Tab-separated table of C-alpha atoms and ligand atoms in Angstrom:
chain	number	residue	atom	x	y	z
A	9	UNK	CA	-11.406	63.171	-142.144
A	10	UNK	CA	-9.151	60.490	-141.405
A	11	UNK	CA	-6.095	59.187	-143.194
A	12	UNK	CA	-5.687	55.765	-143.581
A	13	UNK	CA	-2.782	53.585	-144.700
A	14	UNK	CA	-3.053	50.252	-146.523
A	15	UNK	CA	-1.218	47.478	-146.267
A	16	UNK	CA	-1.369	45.722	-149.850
A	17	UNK	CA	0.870	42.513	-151.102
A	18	UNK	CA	-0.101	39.092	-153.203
A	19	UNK	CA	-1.218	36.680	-150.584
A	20	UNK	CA	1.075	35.327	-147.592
A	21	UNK	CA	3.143	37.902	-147.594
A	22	UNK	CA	2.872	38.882	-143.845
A	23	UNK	CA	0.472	41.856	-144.383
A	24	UNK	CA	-2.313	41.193	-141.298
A	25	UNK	CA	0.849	39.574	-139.160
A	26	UNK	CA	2.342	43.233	-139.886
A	27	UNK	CA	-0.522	44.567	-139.204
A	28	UNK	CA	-1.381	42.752	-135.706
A	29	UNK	CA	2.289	43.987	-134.727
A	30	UNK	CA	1.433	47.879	-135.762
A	31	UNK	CA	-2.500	47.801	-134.293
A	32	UNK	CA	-2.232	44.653	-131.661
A	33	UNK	CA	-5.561	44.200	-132.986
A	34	UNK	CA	-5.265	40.319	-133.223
A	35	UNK	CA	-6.655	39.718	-137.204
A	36	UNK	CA	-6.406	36.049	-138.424
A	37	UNK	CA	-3.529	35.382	-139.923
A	38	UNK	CA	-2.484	32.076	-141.523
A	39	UNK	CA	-0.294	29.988	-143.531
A	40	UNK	CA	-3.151	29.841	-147.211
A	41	UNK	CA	-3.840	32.274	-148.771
A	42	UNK	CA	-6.739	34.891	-148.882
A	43	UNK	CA	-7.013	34.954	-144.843
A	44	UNK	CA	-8.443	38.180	-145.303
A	45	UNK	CA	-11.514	38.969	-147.254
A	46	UNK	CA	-12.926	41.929	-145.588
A	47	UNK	CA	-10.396	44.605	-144.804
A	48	UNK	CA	-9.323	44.480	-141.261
A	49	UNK	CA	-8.819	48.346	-139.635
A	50	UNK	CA	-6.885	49.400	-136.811
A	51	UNK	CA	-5.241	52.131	-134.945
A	52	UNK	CA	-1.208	52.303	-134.830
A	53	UNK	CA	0.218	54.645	-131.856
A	54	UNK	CA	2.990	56.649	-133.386
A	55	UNK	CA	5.661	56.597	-130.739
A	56	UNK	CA	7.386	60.168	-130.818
A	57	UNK	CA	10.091	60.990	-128.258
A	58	UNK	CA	8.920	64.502	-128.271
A	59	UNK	CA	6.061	63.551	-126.635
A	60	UNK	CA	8.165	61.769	-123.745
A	61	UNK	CA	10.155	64.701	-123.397
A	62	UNK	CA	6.897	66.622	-123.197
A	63	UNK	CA	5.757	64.734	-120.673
A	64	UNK	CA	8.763	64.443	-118.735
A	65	UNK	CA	8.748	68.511	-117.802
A	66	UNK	CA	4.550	68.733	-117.569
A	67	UNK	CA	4.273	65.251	-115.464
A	68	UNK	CA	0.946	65.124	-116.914
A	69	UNK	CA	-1.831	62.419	-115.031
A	70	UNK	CA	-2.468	60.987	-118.968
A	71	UNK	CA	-0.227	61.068	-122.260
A	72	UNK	CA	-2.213	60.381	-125.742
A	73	UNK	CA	-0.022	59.710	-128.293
A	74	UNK	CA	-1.018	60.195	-132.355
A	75	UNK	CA	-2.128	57.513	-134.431
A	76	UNK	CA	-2.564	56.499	-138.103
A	77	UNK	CA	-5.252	54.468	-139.102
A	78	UNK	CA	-4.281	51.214	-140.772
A	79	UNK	CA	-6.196	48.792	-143.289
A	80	UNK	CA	-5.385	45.246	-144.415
A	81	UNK	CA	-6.254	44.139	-147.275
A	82	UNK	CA	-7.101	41.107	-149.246
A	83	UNK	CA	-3.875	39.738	-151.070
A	84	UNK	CA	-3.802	40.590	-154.832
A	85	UNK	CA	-3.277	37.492	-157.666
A	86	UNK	CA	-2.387	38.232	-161.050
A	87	UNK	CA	-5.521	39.072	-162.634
A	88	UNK	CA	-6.962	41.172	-159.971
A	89	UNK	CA	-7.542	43.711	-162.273
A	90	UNK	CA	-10.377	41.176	-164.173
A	91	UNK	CA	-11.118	40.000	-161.074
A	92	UNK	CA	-9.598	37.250	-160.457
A	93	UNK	CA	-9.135	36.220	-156.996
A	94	UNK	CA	-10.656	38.698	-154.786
A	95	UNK	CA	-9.950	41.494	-157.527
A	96	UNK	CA	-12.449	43.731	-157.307
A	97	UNK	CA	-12.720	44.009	-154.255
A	98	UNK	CA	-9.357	44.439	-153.549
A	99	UNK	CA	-8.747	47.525	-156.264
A	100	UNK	CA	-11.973	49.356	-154.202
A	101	UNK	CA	-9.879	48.531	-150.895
A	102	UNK	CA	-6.473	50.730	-152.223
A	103	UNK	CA	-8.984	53.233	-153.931
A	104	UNK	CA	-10.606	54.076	-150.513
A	105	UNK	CA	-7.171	54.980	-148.553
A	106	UNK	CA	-4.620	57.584	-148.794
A	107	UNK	CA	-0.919	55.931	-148.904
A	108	UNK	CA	0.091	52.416	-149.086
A	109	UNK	CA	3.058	49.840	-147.565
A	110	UNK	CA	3.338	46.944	-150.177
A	111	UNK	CA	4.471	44.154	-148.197
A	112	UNK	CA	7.136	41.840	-150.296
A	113	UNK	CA	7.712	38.381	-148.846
A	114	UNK	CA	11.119	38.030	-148.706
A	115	UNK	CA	10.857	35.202	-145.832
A	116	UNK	CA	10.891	31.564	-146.806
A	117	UNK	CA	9.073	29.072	-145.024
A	118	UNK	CA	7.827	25.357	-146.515
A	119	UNK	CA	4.673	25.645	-144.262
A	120	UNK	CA	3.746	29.055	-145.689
A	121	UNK	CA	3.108	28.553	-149.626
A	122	UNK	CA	3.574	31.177	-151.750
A	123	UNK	CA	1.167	31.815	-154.535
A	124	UNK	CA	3.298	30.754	-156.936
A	125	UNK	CA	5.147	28.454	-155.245
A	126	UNK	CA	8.626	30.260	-155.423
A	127	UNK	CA	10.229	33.365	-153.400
A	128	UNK	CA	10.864	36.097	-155.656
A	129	UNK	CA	9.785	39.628	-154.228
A	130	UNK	CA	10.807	41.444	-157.471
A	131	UNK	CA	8.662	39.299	-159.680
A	132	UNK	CA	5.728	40.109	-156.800
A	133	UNK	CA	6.432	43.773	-156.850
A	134	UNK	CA	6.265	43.274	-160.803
A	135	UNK	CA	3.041	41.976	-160.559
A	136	UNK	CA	1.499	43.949	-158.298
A	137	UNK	CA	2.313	47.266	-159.979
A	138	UNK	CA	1.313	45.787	-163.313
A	139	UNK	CA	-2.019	45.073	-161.726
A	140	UNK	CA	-3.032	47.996	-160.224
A	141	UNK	CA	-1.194	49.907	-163.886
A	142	UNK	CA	-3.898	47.846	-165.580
A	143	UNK	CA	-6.449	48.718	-163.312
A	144	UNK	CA	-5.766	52.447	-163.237
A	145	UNK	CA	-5.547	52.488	-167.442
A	146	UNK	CA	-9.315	51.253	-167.532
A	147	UNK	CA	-9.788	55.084	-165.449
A	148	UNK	CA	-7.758	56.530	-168.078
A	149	UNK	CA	-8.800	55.617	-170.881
A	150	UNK	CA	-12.572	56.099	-169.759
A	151	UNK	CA	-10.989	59.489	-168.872
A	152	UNK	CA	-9.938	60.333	-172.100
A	153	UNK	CA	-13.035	59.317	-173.877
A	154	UNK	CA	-14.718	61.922	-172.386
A	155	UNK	CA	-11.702	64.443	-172.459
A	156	UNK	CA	-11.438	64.132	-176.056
A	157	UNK	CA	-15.107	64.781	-176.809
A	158	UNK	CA	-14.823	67.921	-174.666
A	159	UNK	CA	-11.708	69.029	-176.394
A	160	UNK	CA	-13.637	69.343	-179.949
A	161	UNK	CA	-15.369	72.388	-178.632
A	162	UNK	CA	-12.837	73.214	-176.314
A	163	UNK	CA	-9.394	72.697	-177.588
A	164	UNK	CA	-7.392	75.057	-175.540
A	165	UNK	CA	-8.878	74.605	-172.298
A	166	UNK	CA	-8.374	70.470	-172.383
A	167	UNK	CA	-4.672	70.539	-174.171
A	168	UNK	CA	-3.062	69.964	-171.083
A	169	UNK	CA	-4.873	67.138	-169.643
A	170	UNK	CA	-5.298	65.605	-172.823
A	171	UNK	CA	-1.152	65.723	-172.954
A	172	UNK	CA	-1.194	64.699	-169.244
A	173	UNK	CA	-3.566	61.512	-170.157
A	174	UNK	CA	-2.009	60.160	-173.032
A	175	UNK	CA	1.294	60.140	-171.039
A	176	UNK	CA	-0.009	58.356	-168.349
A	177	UNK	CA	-1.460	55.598	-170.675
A	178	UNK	CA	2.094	54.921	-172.410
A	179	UNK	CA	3.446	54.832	-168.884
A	180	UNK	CA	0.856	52.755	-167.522
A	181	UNK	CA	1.002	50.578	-170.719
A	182	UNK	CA	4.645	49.318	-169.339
A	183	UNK	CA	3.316	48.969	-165.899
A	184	UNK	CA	5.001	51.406	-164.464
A	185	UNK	CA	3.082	53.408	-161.350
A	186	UNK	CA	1.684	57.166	-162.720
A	187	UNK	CA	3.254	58.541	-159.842
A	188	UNK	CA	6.512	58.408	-161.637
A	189	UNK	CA	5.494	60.249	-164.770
A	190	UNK	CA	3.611	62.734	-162.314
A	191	UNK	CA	6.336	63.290	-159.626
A	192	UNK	CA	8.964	64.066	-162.310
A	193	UNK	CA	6.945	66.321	-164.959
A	194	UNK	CA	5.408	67.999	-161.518
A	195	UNK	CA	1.754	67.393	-162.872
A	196	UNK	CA	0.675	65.644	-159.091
A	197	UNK	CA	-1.439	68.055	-158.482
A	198	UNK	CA	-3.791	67.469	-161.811
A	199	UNK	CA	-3.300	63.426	-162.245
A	200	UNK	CA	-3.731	63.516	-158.408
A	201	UNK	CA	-7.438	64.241	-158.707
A	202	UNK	CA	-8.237	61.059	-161.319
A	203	UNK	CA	-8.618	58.606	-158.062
A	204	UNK	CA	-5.650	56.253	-159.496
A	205	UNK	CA	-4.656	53.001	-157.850
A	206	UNK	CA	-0.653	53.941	-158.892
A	207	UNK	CA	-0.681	57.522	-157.483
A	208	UNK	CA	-0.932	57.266	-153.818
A	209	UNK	CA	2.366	57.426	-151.768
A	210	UNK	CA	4.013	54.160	-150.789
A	211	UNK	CA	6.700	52.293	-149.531
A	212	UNK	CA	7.765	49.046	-149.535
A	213	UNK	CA	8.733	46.930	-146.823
A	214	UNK	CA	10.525	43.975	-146.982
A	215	UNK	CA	9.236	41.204	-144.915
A	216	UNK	CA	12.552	38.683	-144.035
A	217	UNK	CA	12.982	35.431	-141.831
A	218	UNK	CA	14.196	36.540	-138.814
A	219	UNK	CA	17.666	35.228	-139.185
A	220	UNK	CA	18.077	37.350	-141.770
A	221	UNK	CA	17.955	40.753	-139.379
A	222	UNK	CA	18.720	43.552	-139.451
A	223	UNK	CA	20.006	43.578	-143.185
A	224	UNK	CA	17.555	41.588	-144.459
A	225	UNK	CA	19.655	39.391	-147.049
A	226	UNK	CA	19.969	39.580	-151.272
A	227	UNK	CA	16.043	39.708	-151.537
A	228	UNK	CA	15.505	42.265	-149.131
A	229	UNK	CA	18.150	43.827	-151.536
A	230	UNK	CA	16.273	43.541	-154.299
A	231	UNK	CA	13.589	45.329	-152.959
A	232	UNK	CA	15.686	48.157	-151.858
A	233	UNK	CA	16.742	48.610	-155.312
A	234	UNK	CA	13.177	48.348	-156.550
A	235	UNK	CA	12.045	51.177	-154.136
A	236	UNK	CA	15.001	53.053	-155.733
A	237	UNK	CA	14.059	52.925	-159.092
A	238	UNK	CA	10.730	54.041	-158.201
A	239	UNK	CA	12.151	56.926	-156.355
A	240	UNK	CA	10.799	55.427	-152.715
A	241	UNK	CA	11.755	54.289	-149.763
A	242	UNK	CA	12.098	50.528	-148.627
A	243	UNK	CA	12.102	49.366	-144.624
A	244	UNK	CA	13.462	45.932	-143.984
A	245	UNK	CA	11.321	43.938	-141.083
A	246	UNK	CA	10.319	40.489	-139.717
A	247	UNK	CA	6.785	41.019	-139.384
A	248	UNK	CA	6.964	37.765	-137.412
A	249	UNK	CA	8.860	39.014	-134.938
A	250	UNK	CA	7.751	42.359	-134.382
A	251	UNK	CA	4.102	40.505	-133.668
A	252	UNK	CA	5.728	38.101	-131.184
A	253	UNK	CA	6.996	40.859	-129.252
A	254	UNK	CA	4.478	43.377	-129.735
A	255	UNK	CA	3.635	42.779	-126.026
A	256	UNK	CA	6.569	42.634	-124.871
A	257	UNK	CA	7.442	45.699	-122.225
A	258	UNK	CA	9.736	47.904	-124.672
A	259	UNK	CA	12.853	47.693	-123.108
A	260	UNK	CA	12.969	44.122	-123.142
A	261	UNK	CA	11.986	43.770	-127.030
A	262	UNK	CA	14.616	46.390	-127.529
A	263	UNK	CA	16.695	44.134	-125.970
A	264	UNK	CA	16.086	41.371	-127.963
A	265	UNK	CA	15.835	43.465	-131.203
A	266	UNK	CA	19.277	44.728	-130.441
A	267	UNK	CA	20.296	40.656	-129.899
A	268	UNK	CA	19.544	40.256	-133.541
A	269	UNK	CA	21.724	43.591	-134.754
A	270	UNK	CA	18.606	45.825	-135.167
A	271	UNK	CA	19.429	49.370	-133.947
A	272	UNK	CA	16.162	50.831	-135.120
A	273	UNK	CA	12.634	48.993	-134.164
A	274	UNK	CA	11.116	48.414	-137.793
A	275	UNK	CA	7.540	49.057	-136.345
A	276	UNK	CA	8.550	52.356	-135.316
A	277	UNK	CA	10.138	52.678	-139.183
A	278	UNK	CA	6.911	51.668	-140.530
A	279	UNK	CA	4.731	54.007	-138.749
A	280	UNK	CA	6.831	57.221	-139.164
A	281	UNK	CA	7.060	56.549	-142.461
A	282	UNK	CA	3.784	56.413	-142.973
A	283	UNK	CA	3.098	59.490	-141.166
A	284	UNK	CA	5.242	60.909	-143.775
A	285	UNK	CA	3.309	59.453	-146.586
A	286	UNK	CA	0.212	60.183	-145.435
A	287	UNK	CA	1.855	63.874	-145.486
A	288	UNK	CA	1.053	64.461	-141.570
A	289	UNK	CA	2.537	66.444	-139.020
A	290	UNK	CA	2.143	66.452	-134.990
A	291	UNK	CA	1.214	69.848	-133.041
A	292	UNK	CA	0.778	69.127	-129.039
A	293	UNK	CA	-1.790	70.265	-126.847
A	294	UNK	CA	-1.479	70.950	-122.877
A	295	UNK	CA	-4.981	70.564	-120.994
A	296	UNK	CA	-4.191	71.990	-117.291
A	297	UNK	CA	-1.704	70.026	-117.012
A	298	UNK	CA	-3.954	67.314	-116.728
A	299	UNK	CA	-3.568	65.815	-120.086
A	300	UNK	CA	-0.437	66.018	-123.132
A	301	UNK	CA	-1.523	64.731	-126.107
A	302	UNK	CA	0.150	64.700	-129.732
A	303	UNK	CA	-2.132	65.307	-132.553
A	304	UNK	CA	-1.800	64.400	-136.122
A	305	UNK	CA	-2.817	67.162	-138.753
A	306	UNK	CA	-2.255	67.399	-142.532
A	307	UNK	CA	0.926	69.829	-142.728
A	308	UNK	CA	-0.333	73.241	-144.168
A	309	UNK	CA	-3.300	73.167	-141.847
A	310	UNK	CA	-4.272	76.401	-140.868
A	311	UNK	CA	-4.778	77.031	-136.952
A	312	UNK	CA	-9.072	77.376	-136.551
A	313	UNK	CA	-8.810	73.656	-138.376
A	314	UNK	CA	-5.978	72.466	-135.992
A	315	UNK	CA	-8.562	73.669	-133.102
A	316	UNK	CA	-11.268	71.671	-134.582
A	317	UNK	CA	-9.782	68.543	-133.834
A	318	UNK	CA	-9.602	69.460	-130.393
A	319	UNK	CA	-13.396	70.445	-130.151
A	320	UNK	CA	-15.429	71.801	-132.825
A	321	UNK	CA	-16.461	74.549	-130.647
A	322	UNK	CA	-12.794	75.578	-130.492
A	323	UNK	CA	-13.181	75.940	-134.471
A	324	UNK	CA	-16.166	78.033	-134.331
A	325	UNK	CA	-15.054	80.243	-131.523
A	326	UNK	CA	-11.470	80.786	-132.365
A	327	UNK	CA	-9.867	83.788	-131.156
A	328	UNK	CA	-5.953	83.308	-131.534
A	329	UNK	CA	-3.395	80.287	-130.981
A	330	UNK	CA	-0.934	80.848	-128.412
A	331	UNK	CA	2.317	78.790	-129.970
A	332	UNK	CA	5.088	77.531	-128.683
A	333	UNK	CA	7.602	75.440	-130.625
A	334	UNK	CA	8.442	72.174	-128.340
A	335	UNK	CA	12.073	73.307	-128.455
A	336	UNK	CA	12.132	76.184	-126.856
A	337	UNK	CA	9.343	75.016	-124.294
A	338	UNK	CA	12.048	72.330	-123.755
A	339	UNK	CA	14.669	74.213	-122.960
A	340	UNK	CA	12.463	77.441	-121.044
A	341	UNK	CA	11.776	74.206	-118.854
A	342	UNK	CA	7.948	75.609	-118.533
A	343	UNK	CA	5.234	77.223	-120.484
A	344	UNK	CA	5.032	80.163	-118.070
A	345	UNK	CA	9.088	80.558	-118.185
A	346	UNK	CA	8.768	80.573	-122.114
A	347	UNK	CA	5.850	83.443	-121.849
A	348	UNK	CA	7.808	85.212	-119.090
A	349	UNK	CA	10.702	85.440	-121.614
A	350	UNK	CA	8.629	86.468	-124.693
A	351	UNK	CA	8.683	83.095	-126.026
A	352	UNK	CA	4.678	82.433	-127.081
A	353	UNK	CA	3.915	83.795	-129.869
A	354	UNK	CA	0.230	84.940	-130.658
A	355	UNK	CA	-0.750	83.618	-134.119
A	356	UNK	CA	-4.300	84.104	-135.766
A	357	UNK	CA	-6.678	82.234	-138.328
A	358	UNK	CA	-4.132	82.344	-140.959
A	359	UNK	CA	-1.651	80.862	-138.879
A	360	UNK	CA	-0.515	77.445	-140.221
A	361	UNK	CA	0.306	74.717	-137.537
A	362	UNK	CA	4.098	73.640	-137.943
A	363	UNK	CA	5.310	70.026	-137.113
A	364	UNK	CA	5.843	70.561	-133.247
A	365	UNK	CA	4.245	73.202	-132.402
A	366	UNK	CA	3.514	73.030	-128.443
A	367	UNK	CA	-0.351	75.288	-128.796
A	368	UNK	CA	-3.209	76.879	-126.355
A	369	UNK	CA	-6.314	77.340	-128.235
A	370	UNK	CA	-8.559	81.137	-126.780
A	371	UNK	CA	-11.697	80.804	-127.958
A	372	UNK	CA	-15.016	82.117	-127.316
A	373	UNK	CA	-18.093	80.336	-126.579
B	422	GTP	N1	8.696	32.769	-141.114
B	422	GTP	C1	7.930	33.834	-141.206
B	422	GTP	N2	6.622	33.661	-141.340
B	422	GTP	C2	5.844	34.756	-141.459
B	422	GTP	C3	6.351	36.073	-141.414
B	422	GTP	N3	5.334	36.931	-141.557
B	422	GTP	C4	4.226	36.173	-141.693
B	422	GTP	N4	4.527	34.856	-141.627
B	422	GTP	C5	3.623	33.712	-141.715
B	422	GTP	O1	3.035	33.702	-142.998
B	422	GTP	C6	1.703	33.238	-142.923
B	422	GTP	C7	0.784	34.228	-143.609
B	422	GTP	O2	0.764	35.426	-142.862
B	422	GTP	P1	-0.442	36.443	-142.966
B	422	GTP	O3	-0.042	37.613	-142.139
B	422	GTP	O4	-1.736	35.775	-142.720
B	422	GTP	O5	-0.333	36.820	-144.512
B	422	GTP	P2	-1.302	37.740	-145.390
B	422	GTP	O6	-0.404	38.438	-146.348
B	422	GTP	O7	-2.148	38.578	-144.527
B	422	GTP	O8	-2.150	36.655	-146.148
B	422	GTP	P3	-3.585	36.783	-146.855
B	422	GTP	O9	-4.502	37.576	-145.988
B	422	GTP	O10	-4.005	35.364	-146.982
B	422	GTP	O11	-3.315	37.457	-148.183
B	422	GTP	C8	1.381	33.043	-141.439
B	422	GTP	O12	1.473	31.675	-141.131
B	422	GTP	C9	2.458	33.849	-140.747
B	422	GTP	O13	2.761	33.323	-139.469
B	422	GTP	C10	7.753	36.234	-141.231
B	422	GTP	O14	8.272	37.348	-141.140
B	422	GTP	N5	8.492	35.066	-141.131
B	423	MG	MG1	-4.181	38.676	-144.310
């Protein structure tokens, strides 16, 4: 199964410009609104330095890197959750992926109206997360319909979902995301399963005019303290620019990034943060020498899974996982220096992968 990360925001925010700068895929993007009806998706290369170290010791003849899938989406209007605009269709969109980036236009241009006609990426934030809080308190209360009937017969067994659900309405109620009343009373792991709109992991990222880099200005401010409040993490970015020099040869965008004052590439912010929402971490494979190649995996995957990406056959005929944390292969200098010092470790099915584990699959066909 595939993660995927959405990129939701009201309309002409930036989201498929910020997505054409993560995926290079080239989606339409222009200045009216609802460019996007059918949800564009793409592949973003996470760009890890552990893998250039990697290679730099192996000299391997091809490097694959890991990537995150990534969706656009239609922009969301007020009223989305009754369908206005492209409602619906948009609500099924967010269901469908794992984690989201909410895109707040913090940018102001005259030839780029905004919905309503002002820049104000608090009020936008406002009235996204009231949207998808109305949206998700349809679910709940069609939840606790039927959780209440099963409760007559069954008082004790439904108590604490019942509790759990008539929380979440109140919270929803005030438009506030269920992941806050989840995350802090630790109940994720039941409201989790209800397929809510307001539960998935996100971030925000604050789209600014490019004179505005790297701090982004008082509305990227505001949308720092937004993430804050809602116990998340904001990235400040000019999608604009990050698509203009998306193919650019790295060291001169760097170049020009560091021009502007920006120390960090906000791409590269973007897509390790999602990696981290989407709750993924990267074990590394070594084919003959031939081939180094960084592979995403839910953390807590245990190793016959991890060898399934690979092949499937490496699944079904697992026989141990020879494991090597990248450090230590670093600084042996080779894997047969590492073994010769004692360094691999043999690990079997209950082994579960760790970010960065270096790992040679024995299996059995
Ligand atoms: N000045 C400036 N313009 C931007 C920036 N990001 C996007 N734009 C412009 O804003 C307009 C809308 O961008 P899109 O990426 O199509 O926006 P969207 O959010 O995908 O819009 P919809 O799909 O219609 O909801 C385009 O003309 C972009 O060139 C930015 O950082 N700065
Ligand atoms: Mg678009």
């Amino acid at each position: 199964m595939t993660l995927q990360l959405g990129i939701v925001g009201l309309p002409n925010t930036g989201k498929s410009t910020l997505y054409n700068a993560l995926t290079r895929a080239g989606a339409a993007v222009a200045p009216y609104p609802f460019t996007t009806i059918d949800p564009n998706v793409g592949v973003a290369v996470i760009r890890d330095p552990r893998l250039t170290a990697l290679a730099d010791i192996v000299q391997p003849e091809r490097l694959i890197p890991a990537t995150i899938e990534i969706v656009d989406i239609a922009g969301l209007v007020r009223g989305a959750h009754r369908g206005e605009g492209l409602g619906n269709q948009f609500l099924g969109h967010i269901r469908n992926v794992d984690a989201v980036l909410i895109v707040a236009r913090c940018f102001d241009d005259p030839d780029t109206p905004h919905p309503y006609g002002r820049i104000d990426p608090l009020e936008d934030m406002e009235i996204l997360e009231l949207e998808l809080a109305l949206a998700d308190l349809g679910t709940i209360e069609r939840r606790l319909e039927k959780s209440r009937a099963a409760a007559k017969a069954n008082p004790r067994e439904f108590a604490a979902e019942l509790h759990a659900l008539e929380n979440i309405k109140d919270v929803l109620q005030q438009g506030t995301p269920a992941i806050d009343w989840a995350t802090s009373h630790d109940r994720l792991d039941l409201v989790g399963q209800w397929g809510l709109l307001t539960t998935k992991p996100r971030l925000l990222v604050a789209n600014v005019s490019e004179r505005d880099l790297p701090g982004g200005g008082p509305s990227a401010e505001l949308v720092e303290k937004h993430a804050a409040a809602r116990h998340t993490e904001s990235i400040v970015i000019c999608a604009q620019t990050e698509m203009d020099l998306a193919d650019w040869p790295p060291d001169e965008a760097n170049l020009y990034l560091q021009e502007l004052g920006v120390v960090s590439r906000g791409l590269d912010q973007v897509t390790a943060a999602g990696y981290r929402l989407l709750g993924l971490i990267t074990f590394f494979t070594i084919t003959g020498g031939h081939e180094v190649r960084a592979w995403p995996i839910p953390r807590g995957t245990p190793a016959p899974a991890a060898a399934g990406r690979v092949h499937t056959d490496m699944e079904r005929g697992f026989v141990r996982a020879e494991v090597l944390p990248l450090n230590d292969l670093l600084s042996a200098g080779s894997w047969v220096s590492a073994r010769e010092s004692g360094r691999v470790r043999v690990e079997g099915r209950s082994y579960l992968v760790q970010d960065g584990d270096v790992i040679h699959f024995r299996f059995a066909v």
